[in-house]
Amino acid sequence: MARPSDLPFQPDLFRTDRPAFDEAYARLQRIALDGTSWVDHAPDWVSGADALFEAVLAARRWAQRTRWLYARRLQEPRLTAPWSLASGLPLEPALVDDMRLSLSARYGVTFDTVGFNLYRDGRDSVAWHRDHIQKHIAEPIIALVALGERRTFLLRPAGGGASRAFQLGRGDLLVAGGRCNRDWEHTVPKVARAGPRISLAFRHGMETRAYE
């Protein structure tokens, strides 16, 4: 298994700007999934995203979790590095905390957890699921920022049905709102070949029993 610092990440040679994000949300587009569920999509929301990828990779303490599945404890096929406001620890890199505060102000919630997820190659993935948000929050907001290589992110109605595909990476932003996390599921499927990718999941109201 490659250590995070050994990952064969290929930065975009034509994107050398320092990391920053679009506080005006100028390219944000709202997409209705159904009558009560929506996503906001902003391609290239982060400029200098490759430099931010390297900074996040170096700043976080990555670990591989295990989970019970079919009466067996299995390793998750990705690395994670969660952060919570309750921990009292600073959110690093500092630009990520600026993003958290900006997203909180825009969407009217306090994003008090950030899940950092590292997909090292095409074998790393996450199965169809919904995030574990407290049940009394009928319409949670979840914001995803994808760094590194683009991977397919799929959304489908809970339990099955036609899916919607987004190619997320290189600083793209995707925000799920309305009934999306209640009535829809999402996945990052395995692929034959892919470079490393980091997703940042900004959430509020997470259940204490699970952190994804």
Tab-separated table of C-alpha atoms in Angstrom:
chain	number	residue	atom	x	y	z
A	1	MET	CA	0.000	0.000	0.000
A	2	ALA	CA	1.415	3.372	-1.004
A	3	ARG	CA	1.813	5.968	1.691
A	4	PRO	CA	-0.133	9.183	0.931
A	5	SER	CA	3.119	11.063	0.275
A	6	ASP	CA	4.047	8.469	-2.384
A	7	LEU	CA	0.888	8.810	-4.442
A	8	PRO	CA	1.524	9.420	-8.163
A	9	PHE	CA	-0.431	12.658	-8.366
A	10	GLN	CA	-0.087	14.525	-11.670
A	11	PRO	CA	-0.786	18.253	-11.228
A	12	ASP	CA	-2.197	20.299	-14.072
A	13	LEU	CA	0.861	21.960	-15.597
A	14	PHE	CA	-1.250	24.855	-16.861
A	15	ARG	CA	-2.731	25.679	-13.425
A	16	THR	CA	-0.058	27.254	-11.233
A	17	ASP	CA	-2.123	29.811	-9.303
A	18	ARG	CA	-2.180	29.820	-5.506
A	19	PRO	CA	-5.191	28.174	-3.863
A	20	ALA	CA	-8.308	30.305	-3.507
A	21	PHE	CA	-12.041	29.783	-3.879
A	22	ASP	CA	-14.857	31.727	-5.520
A	23	GLU	CA	-16.544	33.535	-2.639
A	24	ALA	CA	-19.033	35.048	-5.115
A	25	TYR	CA	-20.203	31.578	-6.287
A	26	ALA	CA	-20.351	33.052	-9.773
A	27	ARG	CA	-20.473	29.715	-11.645
A	28	LEU	CA	-22.926	27.982	-9.325
A	29	GLN	CA	-25.811	26.232	-11.074
A	30	ARG	CA	-28.785	24.665	-9.299
A	31	ILE	CA	-29.994	21.330	-10.683
A	32	ALA	CA	-33.359	19.905	-9.614
A	33	LEU	CA	-33.237	16.143	-9.034
A	34	ASP	CA	-36.966	15.944	-8.294
A	35	GLY	CA	-39.632	18.169	-6.779
A	36	THR	CA	-37.943	18.344	-3.371
A	37	SER	CA	-34.256	17.503	-3.966
A	38	TRP	CA	-31.532	19.580	-5.596
A	39	VAL	CA	-27.795	19.974	-6.024
A	40	ASP	CA	-25.719	23.100	-6.640
A	41	HIS	CA	-22.763	22.497	-8.955
A	42	ALA	CA	-19.832	24.906	-9.383
A	43	PRO	CA	-17.025	23.579	-11.609
A	44	ASP	CA	-13.540	24.876	-10.735
A	45	TRP	CA	-14.826	26.551	-7.567
A	46	VAL	CA	-11.309	26.284	-6.145
A	47	SER	CA	-8.512	27.835	-8.175
A	48	GLY	CA	-5.043	26.473	-7.575
A	49	ALA	CA	-6.777	23.235	-6.613
A	50	ASP	CA	-3.721	21.074	-7.232
A	51	ALA	CA	-1.696	23.066	-4.716
A	52	LEU	CA	-4.528	22.691	-2.212
A	53	PHE	CA	-4.571	18.933	-2.882
A	54	GLU	CA	-0.889	18.749	-1.902
A	55	ALA	CA	-1.478	20.904	1.188
A	56	VAL	CA	-4.412	18.759	2.388
A	57	LEU	CA	-2.486	15.563	1.699
A	58	ALA	CA	0.385	16.783	3.882
A	59	ALA	CA	-1.686	18.380	6.654
A	60	ARG	CA	-4.053	15.529	7.513
A	61	ARG	CA	-3.344	12.325	9.475
A	62	TRP	CA	-4.748	9.626	7.214
A	63	ALA	CA	-6.018	6.262	8.452
A	64	GLN	CA	-7.924	3.312	7.061
A	65	ARG	CA	-11.071	2.492	9.001
A	66	THR	CA	-12.731	-0.890	9.341
A	67	ARG	CA	-16.452	-1.631	9.290
A	68	TRP	CA	-18.714	-4.561	9.991
A	69	LEU	CA	-20.216	-5.976	6.806
A	70	TYR	CA	-22.020	-9.309	6.592
A	71	ALA	CA	-20.705	-10.348	10.045
A	72	ARG	CA	-17.116	-9.555	9.067
A	73	ARG	CA	-14.921	-6.570	9.837
A	74	LEU	CA	-13.489	-5.250	6.580
A	75	GLN	CA	-11.160	-2.398	5.713
A	76	GLU	CA	-12.719	0.547	3.911
A	77	PRO	CA	-11.289	0.971	0.394
A	78	ARG	CA	-10.118	4.551	1.016
A	79	LEU	CA	-8.299	6.586	3.673
A	80	THR	CA	-10.010	9.142	5.900
A	81	ALA	CA	-9.078	12.001	8.227
A	82	PRO	CA	-12.155	13.463	9.969
A	83	TRP	CA	-12.311	16.846	11.704
A	84	SER	CA	-14.999	18.278	13.985
A	85	LEU	CA	-15.519	21.692	15.540
A	86	ALA	CA	-16.132	19.960	18.875
A	87	SER	CA	-12.572	18.613	18.888
A	88	GLY	CA	-11.198	22.114	19.529
A	89	LEU	CA	-8.426	21.453	17.012
A	90	PRO	CA	-7.717	23.943	14.221
A	91	LEU	CA	-8.988	23.005	10.779
A	92	GLU	CA	-5.954	22.772	8.521
A	93	PRO	CA	-5.053	23.891	5.942
A	94	ALA	CA	-6.480	27.269	6.959
A	95	LEU	CA	-8.072	27.808	3.538
A	96	VAL	CA	-10.374	24.853	4.239
A	97	ASP	CA	-11.694	26.639	7.319
A	98	ASP	CA	-12.289	29.748	5.198
A	99	MET	CA	-14.279	27.566	2.804
A	100	ARG	CA	-16.266	26.090	5.702
A	101	LEU	CA	-17.204	29.532	7.009
A	102	SER	CA	-18.139	30.798	3.540
A	103	LEU	CA	-20.310	27.760	2.791
A	104	SER	CA	-21.944	28.023	6.231
A	105	ALA	CA	-22.850	31.660	5.597
A	106	ARG	CA	-24.234	30.959	2.128
A	107	TYR	CA	-26.397	27.994	3.091
A	108	GLY	CA	-27.483	29.157	6.529
A	109	VAL	CA	-26.107	26.224	8.529
A	110	THR	CA	-22.998	25.701	10.641
A	111	PHE	CA	-20.823	23.102	8.989
A	112	ASP	CA	-19.256	21.678	12.124
A	113	THR	CA	-17.623	18.552	10.662
A	114	VAL	CA	-15.401	17.948	7.648
A	115	GLY	CA	-14.745	14.474	6.326
A	116	PHE	CA	-11.490	14.220	4.383
A	117	ASN	CA	-11.553	11.175	2.097
A	118	LEU	CA	-8.534	10.029	0.075
A	119	TYR	CA	-9.076	7.769	-2.938
A	120	ARG	CA	-5.574	6.555	-3.778
A	121	ASP	CA	-6.381	4.935	-7.115
A	122	GLY	CA	-9.253	3.392	-9.055
A	123	ARG	CA	-9.577	0.529	-6.556
A	124	ASP	CA	-10.619	2.938	-3.800
A	125	SER	CA	-14.333	3.656	-3.720
A	126	VAL	CA	-17.414	4.118	-1.560
A	127	ALA	CA	-20.607	2.082	-1.970
A	128	TRP	CA	-24.121	3.448	-2.403
A	129	HIS	CA	-25.205	5.136	0.839
A	130	ARG	CA	-26.806	8.140	2.495
A	131	ASP	CA	-24.934	10.171	5.117
A	132	HIS	CA	-25.842	9.682	8.780
A	133	ILE	CA	-27.427	13.041	9.568
A	134	GLN	CA	-29.621	13.407	12.671
A	135	LYS	CA	-33.140	12.302	11.796
A	136	HIS	CA	-34.867	15.459	12.991
A	137	ILE	CA	-33.078	17.442	10.230
A	138	ALA	CA	-35.493	16.902	7.356
A	139	GLU	CA	-33.438	18.716	4.721
A	140	PRO	CA	-29.725	18.590	5.576
A	141	ILE	CA	-27.165	20.462	3.498
A	142	ILE	CA	-23.958	18.630	2.520
A	143	ALA	CA	-21.188	20.365	0.576
A	144	LEU	CA	-18.509	18.413	-1.292
A	145	VAL	CA	-15.264	19.840	-2.661
A	146	ALA	CA	-13.273	17.477	-4.866
A	147	LEU	CA	-9.521	17.851	-5.364
A	148	GLY	CA	-7.115	15.852	-7.495
A	149	GLU	CA	-8.139	13.629	-10.379
A	150	ARG	CA	-11.754	13.690	-11.479
A	151	ARG	CA	-13.862	10.655	-10.580
A	152	THR	CA	-17.456	9.769	-11.324
A	153	PHE	CA	-19.855	10.695	-8.518
A	154	LEU	CA	-23.299	9.125	-8.934
A	155	LEU	CA	-26.657	10.016	-7.399
A	156	ARG	CA	-29.756	7.807	-7.607
A	157	PRO	CA	-33.127	7.579	-5.849
A	158	ALA	CA	-32.836	5.605	-2.603
A	159	GLY	CA	-33.195	1.907	-3.288
A	160	GLY	CA	-32.418	2.140	-6.992
A	161	GLY	CA	-33.381	3.864	-10.214
A	162	ALA	CA	-31.755	5.950	-12.915
A	163	SER	CA	-28.621	7.741	-11.711
A	164	ARG	CA	-27.209	11.200	-12.333
A	165	ALA	CA	-23.453	11.393	-12.955
A	166	PHE	CA	-21.035	14.197	-12.103
A	167	GLN	CA	-17.318	14.197	-12.890
A	168	LEU	CA	-15.845	15.807	-9.772
A	169	GLY	CA	-12.258	16.863	-9.145
A	170	ARG	CA	-9.774	19.722	-9.690
A	171	GLY	CA	-11.623	22.004	-7.289
A	172	ASP	CA	-15.265	21.333	-8.207
A	173	LEU	CA	-18.017	22.057	-5.663
A	174	LEU	CA	-21.231	20.050	-5.316
A	175	VAL	CA	-23.813	20.930	-2.645
A	176	ALA	CA	-26.759	18.634	-1.945
A	177	GLY	CA	-29.874	20.116	-0.415
A	178	GLY	CA	-33.610	19.781	0.002
A	179	ARG	CA	-34.524	16.115	0.475
A	180	CYS	CA	-31.453	14.917	-1.457
A	181	ASN	CA	-29.719	13.129	1.419
A	182	ARG	CA	-33.024	11.639	2.600
A	183	ASP	CA	-34.406	10.463	-0.729
A	184	TRP	CA	-31.241	9.902	-2.802
A	185	GLU	CA	-28.072	7.813	-2.420
A	186	HIS	CA	-24.573	8.477	-3.729
A	187	THR	CA	-21.454	6.497	-4.604
A	188	VAL	CA	-17.950	6.818	-6.020
A	189	PRO	CA	-17.566	3.503	-7.899
A	190	LYS	CA	-14.370	1.601	-8.569
A	191	VAL	CA	-12.732	2.145	-11.972
A	192	ALA	CA	-9.987	0.339	-13.849
A	193	ARG	CA	-7.500	3.190	-13.535
A	194	ALA	CA	-7.488	6.578	-11.788
A	195	GLY	CA	-5.095	8.981	-10.135
A	196	PRO	CA	-5.478	10.075	-6.500
A	197	ARG	CA	-8.428	12.185	-5.406
A	198	ILE	CA	-9.393	13.889	-2.137
A	199	SER	CA	-12.959	14.828	-1.299
A	200	LEU	CA	-13.867	17.253	1.472
A	201	ALA	CA	-17.364	16.690	2.856
A	202	PHE	CA	-18.733	19.615	4.883
A	203	ARG	CA	-21.649	18.493	7.071
A	204	HIS	CA	-23.828	19.571	9.998
A	205	GLY	CA	-25.878	17.532	12.439
A	206	MET	CA	-23.934	14.295	12.034
A	207	GLU	CA	-25.094	11.358	14.131
A	208	THR	CA	-22.511	10.442	16.762
A	209	ARG	CA	-22.637	6.739	15.882
A	210	ALA	CA	-21.167	7.156	12.418
A	211	TYR	CA	-18.796	9.400	10.541
A	212	GLU	CA	-18.424	8.903	6.793
